[in-house]
XYZ file of C-alpha atoms in Angstrom:
560
model
C 15.247 -23.656 14.192
C 17.262 -23.596 10.969
C 18.151 -26.907 9.381
C 21.720 -26.713 8.047
C 22.494 -29.677 5.813
C 24.981 -30.120 2.994
C 23.170 -30.323 -0.288
C 24.219 -33.946 -0.827
C 22.856 -35.051 2.552
C 19.662 -33.059 2.089
C 19.174 -34.747 -1.272
C 19.612 -38.161 0.281
C 17.132 -37.441 3.049
C 14.483 -36.311 0.609
C 15.254 -38.723 -2.214
C 12.292 -40.942 -1.426
C 9.895 -38.032 -1.697
C 11.176 -35.372 -4.062
C 13.789 -34.657 -6.674
C 15.972 -31.868 -5.308
C 18.265 -30.388 -7.957
C 22.002 -30.572 -7.512
C 23.302 -27.042 -7.205
C 26.611 -26.304 -8.851
C 26.017 -22.615 -9.387
C 28.442 -19.848 -10.274
C 29.793 -17.729 -7.471
C 29.562 -14.449 -9.394
C 28.271 -13.331 -12.780
C 28.929 -9.859 -14.136
C 27.217 -8.838 -17.385
C 28.367 -5.374 -18.435
C 29.092 -3.111 -21.404
C 26.992 -5.137 -23.860
C 24.993 -3.521 -26.654
C 22.120 -5.890 -25.897
C 21.446 -8.446 -23.193
C 18.822 -10.952 -24.321
C 17.805 -14.233 -22.682
C 14.764 -15.977 -24.133
C 13.419 -19.513 -23.894
C 15.974 -20.780 -21.395
C 14.618 -23.562 -19.236
C 15.795 -25.505 -16.222
C 14.459 -28.539 -14.429
C 17.567 -29.651 -12.546
C 19.049 -26.369 -11.285
C 17.627 -23.132 -9.917
C 17.201 -20.146 -12.221
C 15.969 -20.552 -15.779
C 18.580 -18.333 -17.445
C 21.108 -17.233 -14.800
C 22.137 -18.974 -11.603
C 24.817 -17.330 -9.450
C 25.286 -16.445 -5.820
C 25.928 -12.821 -6.771
C 24.914 -11.290 -10.088
C 25.349 -7.851 -11.659
C 23.819 -6.613 -14.916
C 25.085 -3.074 -15.434
C 26.041 -0.478 -18.066
C 24.398 -2.272 -20.969
C 21.969 -1.405 -23.714
C 18.497 -2.925 -23.561
C 18.174 -5.868 -21.170
C 15.477 -8.481 -21.879
C 14.523 -11.718 -20.139
C 11.585 -13.298 -21.955
C 9.896 -16.675 -21.585
C 12.469 -18.326 -19.329
C 11.405 -20.887 -16.746
C 12.431 -23.054 -13.847
C 9.978 -25.956 -13.716
C 10.087 -28.892 -11.299
C 6.897 -30.809 -11.957
C 7.478 -33.417 -9.266
C 10.030 -31.641 -7.111
C 9.434 -29.295 -4.243
C 11.649 -26.372 -5.198
C 11.352 -24.039 -8.176
C 12.898 -20.578 -7.827
C 13.811 -17.734 -10.135
C 12.219 -18.263 -13.545
C 14.846 -16.045 -15.167
C 17.437 -15.311 -12.460
C 18.419 -17.094 -9.256
C 20.898 -14.961 -7.273
C 20.391 -16.052 -3.665
C 22.690 -13.442 -2.148
C 22.499 -10.316 -4.254
C 21.354 -9.000 -7.628
C 22.181 -5.593 -9.093
C 20.604 -4.210 -12.284
C 21.984 -0.693 -12.778
C 22.597 1.907 -15.507
C 21.145 -0.023 -18.423
C 18.771 1.268 -21.068
C 15.325 -0.317 -20.910
C 14.970 -3.424 -18.712
C 12.202 -5.946 -19.463
C 11.195 -9.193 -17.743
C 8.214 -10.817 -19.475
C 6.482 -14.206 -19.319
C 9.113 -15.841 -17.112
C 7.781 -18.431 -14.689
C 8.469 -21.034 -12.031
C 6.339 -24.058 -11.226
C 6.381 -27.071 -8.947
C 4.749 -28.631 -5.928
C 5.839 -26.157 -3.267
C 8.618 -23.811 -2.237
C 7.980 -21.871 -5.440
C 9.245 -18.301 -5.512
C 10.138 -15.548 -7.944
C 8.474 -15.915 -11.340
C 11.240 -13.798 -12.843
C 13.760 -13.255 -10.023
C 14.655 -14.790 -6.695
C 17.262 -13.059 -4.570
C 17.969 -11.836 -1.089
C 19.050 -8.209 -1.632
C 18.336 -6.412 -4.880
C 18.820 -3.005 -6.527
C 17.279 -1.851 -9.817
C 18.537 1.687 -10.298
C 19.348 4.380 -12.899
C 17.936 2.440 -15.836
C 15.582 3.511 -18.594
C 12.058 2.126 -18.477
C 11.692 -0.945 -16.263
C 8.915 -3.424 -17.091
C 7.770 -6.663 -15.445
C 4.883 -8.122 -17.437
C 3.142 -11.489 -17.322
C 5.623 -13.255 -15.051
C 4.147 -15.873 -12.772
C 4.779 -18.452 -10.078
C 2.702 -21.603 -9.610
C 3.024 -23.882 -6.597
C 0.583 -26.584 -5.603
C 1.284 -25.906 -1.906
C 1.977 -22.194 -2.209
C 4.136 -19.684 -4.058
C 5.565 -16.203 -3.523
C 6.397 -13.347 -5.874
C 4.902 -13.480 -9.351
C 7.728 -11.280 -10.651
C 10.223 -10.737 -7.797
C 10.837 -12.597 -4.561
C 13.294 -11.119 -2.055
C 13.532 -13.462 0.905
C 15.223 -12.717 4.227
C 17.092 -9.768 2.749
C 17.685 -6.297 4.081
C 16.823 -4.307 0.991
C 14.909 -4.334 -2.276
C 15.286 -0.977 -4.015
C 13.786 0.225 -7.288
C 14.943 3.815 -7.703
C 15.938 6.572 -10.124
C 14.654 4.785 -13.206
C 12.368 6.211 -15.873
C 8.876 4.673 -15.866
C 8.374 1.466 -13.843
C 5.556 -0.916 -14.755
C 4.339 -4.120 -13.099
C 1.392 -5.523 -15.059
C -0.275 -8.902 -15.307
C 2.126 -10.710 -12.962
C 0.539 -13.390 -10.816
C 0.847 -16.163 -8.267
C -1.377 -19.260 -8.342
C -1.654 -22.155 -5.924
C -4.085 -24.841 -4.869
C -3.453 -25.381 -1.153
C -1.883 -22.801 1.164
C -0.991 -23.474 4.789
C 0.181 -19.902 5.496
C -0.066 -16.418 4.026
C 1.377 -16.569 0.530
C 1.351 -14.376 -2.534
C 2.669 -11.057 -3.813
C 1.380 -11.002 -7.389
C 4.203 -8.672 -8.465
C 6.610 -8.383 -5.501
C 7.173 -10.475 -2.408
C 9.541 -9.435 0.367
C 9.931 -11.116 3.709
C 10.294 -14.805 4.473
C 8.863 -16.858 1.683
C 7.200 -20.238 1.751
C 9.566 -23.183 2.173
C 12.330 -23.154 -0.437
C 16.144 -23.264 -0.318
C 18.300 -20.272 0.483
C 21.993 -20.281 1.417
C 22.852 -20.652 5.077
C 23.590 -17.319 6.779
C 26.378 -18.270 9.166
C 27.927 -14.777 9.282
C 30.727 -16.142 7.093
C 31.645 -14.308 3.932
C 31.190 -16.215 0.708
C 34.197 -18.475 0.217
C 34.085 -18.530 -3.580
C 34.087 -22.326 -3.594
C 30.735 -22.599 -5.373
C 29.565 -25.120 -2.794
C 26.335 -24.146 -1.082
C 24.481 -25.581 1.866
C 20.814 -24.776 2.332
C 18.095 -24.522 4.908
C 14.369 -24.237 4.626
C 13.026 -20.707 4.965
C 11.005 -20.053 8.063
C 9.223 -17.323 9.982
C 11.748 -14.863 11.366
C 12.248 -11.351 12.696
C 14.113 -10.214 9.596
C 14.204 -6.471 8.977
C 14.739 -4.359 5.920
C 13.300 -1.908 3.418
C 11.313 -2.240 0.236
C 11.894 1.073 -1.524
C 10.301 2.374 -4.718
C 11.590 5.934 -5.060
C 12.451 8.760 -7.426
C 11.287 6.999 -10.573
C 9.110 8.398 -13.347
C 5.555 7.094 -13.555
C 5.097 3.892 -11.530
C 2.139 1.591 -12.108
C 0.936 -1.706 -10.659
C -1.987 -2.921 -12.765
C -3.710 -6.272 -13.215
C -1.427 -8.245 -10.905
C -3.078 -10.930 -8.791
C -2.770 -13.862 -6.401
C -5.077 -16.866 -6.503
C -5.736 -19.793 -4.197
C -8.212 -22.365 -5.461
C -8.875 -24.342 -2.251
C -8.632 -24.143 1.535
C -5.961 -25.961 3.504
C -5.743 -24.251 6.883
C -7.854 -21.389 8.163
C -4.915 -18.978 8.168
C -3.772 -19.945 4.699
C -4.647 -17.100 2.351
C -3.494 -15.532 -0.888
C -2.488 -11.977 -0.038
C -1.157 -8.897 -1.820
C -2.368 -8.682 -5.402
C 0.578 -6.403 -6.187
C 2.876 -6.389 -3.108
C 3.167 -8.711 -0.110
C 5.520 -7.788 2.732
C 5.384 -10.808 4.990
C 6.903 -11.266 8.451
C 9.609 -9.321 10.195
C 10.166 -5.603 10.518
C 10.271 -4.670 6.844
C 9.090 -1.168 5.959
C 7.486 -0.293 2.618
C 8.577 3.099 1.249
C 7.048 4.570 -1.910
C 8.459 8.076 -2.224
C 9.274 10.851 -4.677
C 8.045 9.225 -7.895
C 6.414 11.382 -10.580
C 3.180 9.412 -10.088
C 2.108 6.045 -8.693
C -0.971 4.043 -9.678
C -2.472 0.903 -8.134
C -5.499 -0.455 -9.983
C -7.150 -3.802 -10.899
C -4.813 -5.753 -8.608
C -6.697 -8.467 -6.773
C -6.781 -11.498 -4.508
C -8.821 -14.617 -5.222
C -9.388 -17.024 -2.341
C -11.635 -19.874 -3.398
C -14.613 -18.167 -5.031
C -14.120 -14.806 -3.295
C -12.590 -11.865 -5.124
C -11.192 -8.665 -3.645
C -9.382 -5.747 -5.237
C -6.260 -5.545 -3.091
C -2.844 -4.104 -3.915
C -0.676 -4.056 -0.790
C -0.540 -6.395 2.193
C 2.075 -5.577 4.855
C 1.581 -8.015 7.685
C 3.287 -6.077 10.487
C 5.218 -3.379 8.675
C 5.197 0.387 8.704
C 4.325 2.075 5.436
C 5.642 5.371 4.048
C 3.752 6.903 1.119
C 5.187 10.258 0.022
C 3.788 11.863 -3.122
C 6.128 14.223 -4.905
C 4.927 17.834 -5.033
C 2.776 18.063 -8.140
C 2.430 14.276 -8.242
C 0.139 11.692 -6.721
C -0.150 8.168 -5.383
C -3.548 6.879 -6.535
C -4.888 3.688 -4.971
C -8.045 2.251 -6.543
C -7.743 -1.091 -4.736
C -7.750 -1.769 -1.004
C -4.545 -2.033 1.030
C -3.562 -3.340 4.473
C -0.662 -2.523 6.751
C -0.295 -3.903 10.266
C 1.943 -1.067 11.459
C 1.936 2.718 11.378
C 1.403 4.668 8.164
C 3.252 7.890 7.339
C 1.878 10.053 4.539
C 3.946 12.688 2.733
C 6.947 12.649 5.035
C 10.136 14.296 3.783
C 12.210 12.061 1.533
C 15.636 12.023 -0.129
C 15.651 12.653 -3.887
C 17.975 11.216 -6.511
C 20.520 13.968 -5.834
C 20.486 13.104 -2.122
C 18.687 16.295 -1.188
C 15.850 16.325 1.327
C 12.518 17.162 -0.291
C 9.114 17.996 1.144
C 6.294 15.844 -0.180
C 3.441 18.126 -1.228
C 1.508 15.780 -3.506
C -1.723 13.859 -3.092
C -2.242 10.352 -1.716
C -5.643 9.220 -2.973
C -7.799 6.314 -1.787
C -10.672 5.904 -4.240
C -13.498 3.383 -4.427
C -14.877 4.870 -7.643
C -14.197 1.936 -9.948
C -14.410 -0.969 -7.507
C -17.615 -2.463 -8.900
C -16.615 -1.908 -12.518
C -13.147 -3.404 -12.117
C -14.432 -6.409 -10.153
C -17.035 -7.167 -12.791
C -14.432 -6.926 -15.549
C -12.162 -9.323 -13.651
C -15.009 -11.774 -13.024
C -15.924 -11.705 -16.717
C -12.309 -12.270 -17.766
C -12.181 -15.310 -15.462
C -15.469 -16.656 -16.890
C -17.127 -16.678 -13.475
C -20.608 -16.108 -14.919
C -21.659 -13.658 -12.233
C -21.225 -10.084 -11.063
C -19.557 -8.846 -7.889
C -21.438 -9.190 -4.624
C -22.051 -6.214 -2.335
C -19.606 -7.734 0.163
C -16.873 -8.085 -2.467
C -17.367 -4.466 -3.532
C -17.220 -3.147 0.045
C -14.151 -5.264 0.858
C -12.465 -3.918 -2.274
C -13.134 -0.349 -1.149
C -11.985 -0.852 2.464
C -8.355 -0.276 3.463
C -6.930 -0.776 6.944
C -4.073 0.740 8.927
C -3.263 -1.489 11.891
C -1.862 1.206 14.147
C -1.577 4.997 13.781
C -1.638 7.389 10.824
C 0.477 10.532 10.369
C 0.034 13.170 7.641
C 3.015 15.510 7.274
C 2.301 17.487 4.103
C 0.309 17.652 0.884
C -2.987 15.828 1.141
C -4.583 12.476 1.804
C -7.875 12.187 -0.065
C -10.439 9.493 0.725
C -13.163 9.613 -1.904
C -15.882 7.985 -3.989
C -17.005 5.216 -1.640
C -13.593 4.362 -0.195
C -13.367 3.393 3.482
C -10.173 3.908 5.495
C -10.059 2.127 8.861
C -7.425 3.205 11.406
C -7.104 0.781 14.320
C -4.661 2.755 16.457
C -5.324 5.647 18.825
C -3.867 8.537 16.805
C -4.477 10.278 13.502
C -2.182 13.297 13.390
C -2.193 16.054 10.763
C 1.047 17.779 11.620
C 1.166 21.375 12.846
C 2.837 23.752 10.409
C 2.505 21.285 7.543
C -0.326 22.976 5.602
C -1.511 19.407 5.078
C -5.100 18.467 4.281
C -7.052 15.341 5.099
C -10.003 15.489 2.685
C -12.922 13.036 2.775
C -15.641 13.199 0.118
C -18.439 10.648 -0.293
C -16.300 8.262 1.763
C -15.638 7.072 5.312
C -12.890 7.417 7.889
C -13.427 4.890 10.677
C -11.178 5.366 13.726
C -13.398 4.543 16.685
C -10.534 4.473 19.208
C -8.502 7.339 17.792
C -8.046 11.018 18.503
C -7.858 13.056 15.310
C -5.377 15.859 15.905
C -5.431 18.684 13.360
C -2.446 20.941 13.980
C -1.922 24.629 13.275
C -2.241 25.469 9.537
C -3.574 21.974 8.776
C -7.062 21.221 7.443
C -9.659 18.524 7.961
C -12.064 18.830 5.043
C -15.258 16.770 4.895
C -17.885 17.025 2.165
C -20.430 15.297 -0.021
C -21.820 12.831 2.499
C -18.495 12.070 4.157
C -18.604 10.165 7.441
C -16.058 10.254 10.253
C -16.052 8.005 13.307
C -13.542 8.937 16.013
C -13.102 9.066 19.762
C -11.970 12.705 19.807
C -11.462 15.434 17.214
C -9.058 18.181 18.323
C -8.546 21.101 15.968
C -5.909 23.573 17.087
C -6.006 27.338 16.782
C -4.940 28.254 13.277
C -6.258 24.982 11.835
C -9.333 24.612 9.653
C -12.271 22.243 9.883
C -14.147 22.605 6.597
C -17.383 20.662 6.270
C -20.383 20.392 4.015
C -23.154 17.803 4.049
C -21.385 15.446 6.437
C -21.892 13.428 9.585
C -19.504 13.272 12.539
C -19.945 10.220 14.732
C -18.030 9.843 17.951
C -18.233 8.097 21.277
C -16.660 11.080 23.054
C -15.624 13.691 20.527
C -14.195 17.001 21.714
C -13.328 19.244 18.782
C -11.534 22.513 19.428
C -12.296 24.496 16.313
C -10.419 27.537 15.074
C -11.926 28.096 11.625
C -14.929 26.294 10.303
C -17.058 26.176 7.138
C -20.172 24.073 6.849
C -23.169 23.866 4.527
C -25.190 21.523 6.698
C -23.594 20.257 9.885
C -25.035 17.080 11.370
C -23.694 16.432 14.863
C -24.438 12.811 15.702
C -23.737 11.789 19.287
C -20.705 14.060 19.461
C -19.463 16.960 21.548
C -18.086 19.780 19.423
C -16.468 22.757 21.115
C -15.618 25.986 19.289
C -12.740 27.843 20.926
C -12.938 31.544 21.715
C -11.774 33.563 18.748
C -12.769 30.888 16.252
C -15.023 31.520 13.272
C -17.961 29.401 12.169
C -18.971 30.021 8.567
C -22.134 28.260 7.449
C -23.758 28.647 4.062
C -26.401 25.934 4.274
C -29.625 25.385 6.153
C -28.321 25.161 9.658
C -26.917 23.007 12.404
C -28.696 19.763 13.193
C -27.916 17.683 16.267
C -29.142 14.383 17.609
C -29.981 13.713 21.225
C -26.842 13.242 23.251
C -24.817 15.778 21.248
C -23.443 19.018 22.632
C -22.418 22.048 20.546
C -20.527 24.609 22.626
C -19.279 28.088 21.683
C -16.705 29.357 24.180
C -16.089 32.925 25.321
C -13.452 34.508 27.557
C -13.800 36.892 30.469
C -12.258 39.556 28.238
C -15.250 39.253 25.942
C -13.654 37.204 23.182
C -16.340 35.038 21.635
C -16.988 32.855 18.650
C -17.650 34.633 15.367
C -20.592 33.297 13.400
C -21.117 34.054 9.722
C -24.435 32.585 8.580
C -25.730 32.596 5.011
C -29.141 30.999 4.465
C -30.862 29.964 1.263
C -34.305 30.958 0.023
C -35.879 27.861 1.549
C -35.157 29.182 5.057
C -38.008 31.107 6.656
C -37.904 33.564 9.541
C -39.951 31.151 11.617
C -37.233 28.495 11.476
C -34.875 28.362 14.418
C -31.272 27.369 14.942
C -30.292 26.671 18.532
C -26.731 27.466 19.568
C -25.388 26.577 23.008
C -23.357 29.472 24.433
C -22.692 33.154 23.710
C -21.919 33.581 20.053
C -21.489 36.945 18.379
C -23.339 37.083 15.081
C -21.059 38.981 12.757
C -23.252 38.670 9.705
C -26.623 37.140 9.056
C -27.442 36.922 5.381
C -30.753 35.810 3.902
C -31.006 35.562 0.130
C -27.856 37.632 -0.112
C -29.218 40.533 1.966
C -27.701 41.432 5.307
C -30.041 41.282 8.283
C -29.648 43.439 11.402
C -26.900 41.963 13.587
C -29.174 42.226 16.610
C -31.217 39.340 15.219
C -31.467 36.637 17.873
C -31.222 32.976 16.935
């Protein structure tokens, strides 16, 4: 239930407990056609917004825009919002040169949001370089959005800029009674703080505002980061020093999308990097960039570009990788780049963070594993380019489908890493590839590989409760079939250049043939360590096309 109270009455009700600022804010501010826009050292303790406070604000067609060291501090009051800018309805920052928000902050007891900016709907578009550095929000009972907080809005868009950088932004709190955080960006429904009432009435222009306390809702919208140059989220974090309720946690070292049906879309940028972003809950550390409580996530890497994730992520909805997207000229583009989940630097980065925080210890094995483990709450879809899981990373898919789209030429590549999808069917469509190597591990219910698709393996383990893989083209150095049923379709080709096919009890390896005599083709190349006395057991009628030992062809009548 929303509480709609005039600001004067709300102040009277709370007067015995808090100091709620009187809000005589501008209805609209338009800053345009300036050589330089520079706000530094502005402070506020009796209104919202350290430098600018307006229901609607536009900063467009200027030279360099800088907001540095502004704050909105309410030491004994509940609310503190928008360290630099408070624009509770809409904020537009378009067509400027470079845009910089640095060292802006908000602080208070609770209801703290937006270290640099608090708004509902926001667009940052067609600027030069965009930088948010060292902005922070501190709230004793919780805070949201170290740099940007967009609450109950329908859209937060950062698009068509040059390079975009979020670094060293953070949220700190002592006691949290609900999920709170977003070291760089928060979108959703923030912790309790005032926003204008949404009564479906257009703004009257009177400058008088009534407020309600934000609450859990079914709000919907989009958080879009698209068609920029190089985008990086580095060294952002959220920190909670003590427990309050069991479900109260600091989440989303870089991005927190909380509550409602709000999709996260990162598409068409030259490159995207997530690294050294982390969550601290009590004494526990975890590298973690993105937390989307119930949202779908769209990650589309531009052809020739990449989205590299060195921290863990979580999304409660479906995930779509390399779907088509709309570019800055409004043309539809195919995404042929690489989405990379890497655990390579987890231990190193954690130890550097612990040292910087003077913890006097190194990362535990549990902290390292948690930092390498990402989770998709429902299904995963790959529509082009590649998804690469590598160097100790673990990707958990909780839904029942992992689909590599037919005709996409897409590749799901796993190297020295794990894909855990115990309840899922992995569908590899025509022209798509599932590539596993270097100790990769896959856990799935079924693995179905269509004719014209490729399953390429080397030194891997497939674990399944009831796997049924229809294989059309197959390369393996050493195939370990662990409690799985693998079926090779007639007309498929198995190419092995290792020491053979090893199966555990309970596994079945089947090569199918047709009544017309079509069988599985087997190309087998063995190393010098293989002797003629060794045996490989194949279940079914397989034609041996070539049998090579030490590079020399052996008579095709050889029986295995």
